[in-house]
XYZ file of C-alpha atoms in Angstrom:
176
model
C 11.816 17.388 -9.892
C 12.525 13.964 -8.770
C 15.738 11.787 -8.780
C 15.936 7.852 -9.233
C 17.016 6.365 -6.465
C 16.794 2.906 -7.575
C 14.966 0.077 -9.474
C 14.096 -3.308 -9.051
C 11.788 -6.508 -9.923
C 9.546 -7.348 -6.833
C 7.384 -9.910 -8.469
C 6.331 -12.321 -5.756
C 5.497 -15.803 -6.831
C 4.179 -18.989 -5.575
C 6.016 -22.010 -4.969
C 4.426 -23.614 -7.768
C 5.455 -20.682 -10.247
C 9.174 -21.712 -11.131
C 9.279 -18.934 -14.041
C 6.818 -15.830 -13.446
C 8.225 -14.485 -16.975
C 6.395 -17.189 -18.657
C 3.807 -17.934 -16.501
C -0.079 -17.333 -18.058
C -2.144 -15.091 -15.534
C 1.204 -13.939 -13.709
C 1.970 -10.006 -13.977
C 5.372 -8.693 -13.474
C 6.009 -5.845 -10.830
C 8.875 -3.431 -10.524
C 9.583 -0.905 -7.982
C 10.991 2.640 -8.809
C 12.050 4.827 -6.089
C 12.253 8.723 -6.231
C 13.532 11.298 -4.030
C 13.638 14.862 -3.574
C 13.857 17.580 -0.890
C 10.902 20.114 -0.811
C 11.103 23.272 1.786
C 6.855 24.091 2.828
C 6.232 26.884 4.231
C 5.215 26.948 8.130
C 1.841 28.983 7.620
C -0.169 25.551 7.879
C -0.422 23.322 10.609
C -0.497 20.230 8.359
C 0.357 19.205 4.389
C -1.280 16.370 2.373
C 1.007 14.980 -0.363
C -0.807 12.825 -2.537
C -0.337 11.168 -5.743
C -3.323 9.629 -8.061
C -2.927 7.404 -11.005
C -5.787 6.870 -13.504
C -7.575 3.507 -13.898
C -7.422 0.323 -11.281
C -6.650 -2.872 -12.860
C -9.913 -4.229 -14.775
C -9.503 -7.663 -13.087
C -10.072 -6.261 -9.667
C -13.094 -8.528 -8.274
C -13.904 -7.310 -5.179
C -14.711 -3.763 -5.843
C -18.244 -2.252 -7.639
C -15.993 0.058 -9.878
C -12.673 -0.530 -11.185
C -12.770 2.699 -13.194
C -11.284 5.097 -10.743
C -8.243 6.668 -9.504
C -5.624 4.614 -7.349
C -4.531 7.296 -4.932
C -2.001 7.116 -1.731
C -1.226 10.280 0.743
C 1.095 11.067 3.263
C 0.265 13.821 6.241
C 2.994 15.826 7.467
C 2.360 17.515 10.718
C 4.025 21.211 10.200
C 3.944 21.915 13.859
C 6.754 20.388 15.708
C 9.647 22.561 13.932
C 10.496 19.833 11.553
C 12.118 17.548 14.041
C 10.095 14.362 13.028
C 10.797 11.680 10.320
C 8.112 9.690 8.333
C 8.343 5.680 8.942
C 10.194 3.905 6.289
C 8.998 0.600 4.934
C 11.333 -1.805 3.817
C 8.832 -4.823 2.665
C 7.423 -4.671 -0.957
C 3.553 -4.858 -1.049
C 2.384 -8.369 -1.485
C 1.214 -8.812 -4.922
C 0.265 -12.292 -4.925
C -1.224 -14.821 -2.217
C -1.730 -18.575 -2.792
C -5.150 -19.913 -2.984
C -5.393 -22.073 0.399
C -1.917 -21.130 1.512
C -1.378 -19.219 4.668
C 0.594 -16.102 4.388
C 1.293 -13.038 6.132
C 2.706 -9.714 4.899
C 4.031 -7.015 7.230
C 5.702 -4.084 5.542
C 8.303 -3.421 7.714
C 7.668 0.104 8.915
C 10.027 1.616 11.330
C 10.369 5.148 12.500
C 13.789 6.417 12.436
C 13.266 8.591 15.790
C 11.823 5.586 17.601
C 8.170 6.576 17.634
C 5.469 3.746 17.970
C 3.493 3.258 15.165
C -0.331 1.533 14.869
C -1.576 0.277 11.603
C -5.353 0.210 10.677
C -7.015 -1.565 7.763
C -8.683 1.789 5.563
C -10.771 2.050 2.682
C -8.612 2.610 -0.566
C -8.751 6.035 -1.685
C -9.879 7.606 -5.366
C -9.142 11.378 -4.709
C -7.033 13.197 -3.214
C -10.312 14.842 -1.997
C -10.706 11.373 0.147
C -13.103 9.670 -2.211
C -13.065 5.737 -1.368
C -13.817 2.958 -3.394
C -16.671 0.548 -2.994
C -16.211 -3.173 -2.102
C -18.593 -5.430 -3.256
C -20.528 -7.387 -0.339
C -18.889 -9.158 1.559
C -15.928 -7.658 1.215
C -14.685 -4.317 2.731
C -11.541 -2.446 4.035
C -11.028 -4.652 7.113
C -12.507 -7.850 4.970
C -10.496 -7.284 1.498
C -9.800 -11.226 0.769
C -12.188 -14.387 0.772
C -10.912 -16.709 3.238
C -9.417 -16.255 6.786
C -8.003 -12.892 7.408
C -6.517 -11.352 10.687
C -4.930 -7.879 11.274
C -2.511 -6.955 14.389
C -2.761 -3.083 14.471
C 0.182 -3.327 16.865
C 2.669 -5.086 14.630
C 0.934 -4.488 11.110
C 0.753 -8.208 10.176
C -1.885 -8.902 7.890
C -2.522 -12.647 7.787
C -4.519 -14.684 5.408
C -5.543 -17.863 3.440
C -7.239 -17.058 0.608
C -10.076 -19.696 -0.486
C -10.525 -18.739 -3.906
C -8.941 -16.685 -6.911
C -9.390 -13.342 -6.565
C -7.762 -9.853 -7.091
C -8.658 -7.593 -4.515
C -7.338 -4.168 -3.035
C -5.966 -3.421 0.363
C -4.950 -0.497 1.911
C -2.815 -0.304 5.506
C -2.386 3.405 6.877
C 0.716 3.792 9.074
C 0.374 6.502 12.112
C 2.956 7.426 14.478
């Protein structure tokens, strides 16, 4: 059982959109945060926590098949006597980017224990078993958006200037 901690509207908009609720093509996005405490037995060195939601957005233009699950996971190292915290993300995902407008995104991750974090772009998952999406060429995990894109593995900064309207999928992995 999980407890809802917070709820907020996180719909990002372009400067040209003054009212996202009445703008055709703009979908509102809400963030719900849940929290719980679980006790894991220490008979395994690692735990993988996964959640999968049925079907991705059918409007995605960069994948060969959108009728696949959207899955995210966290790996917990169970060998350090529980003396470690997971990274915390302070920024909402960037769900909209504007065509021909440079934009940089950083998820604001930090580690409460002061551990260093390393970032990578990874192929999005479609199952808890590790199956992944298939991009339409020339798109890929490291080239998920048309136009100019740069990624810094030390800061997690993803900077891009999309050159066309598209619906894409980006997955960023954070490791400590």
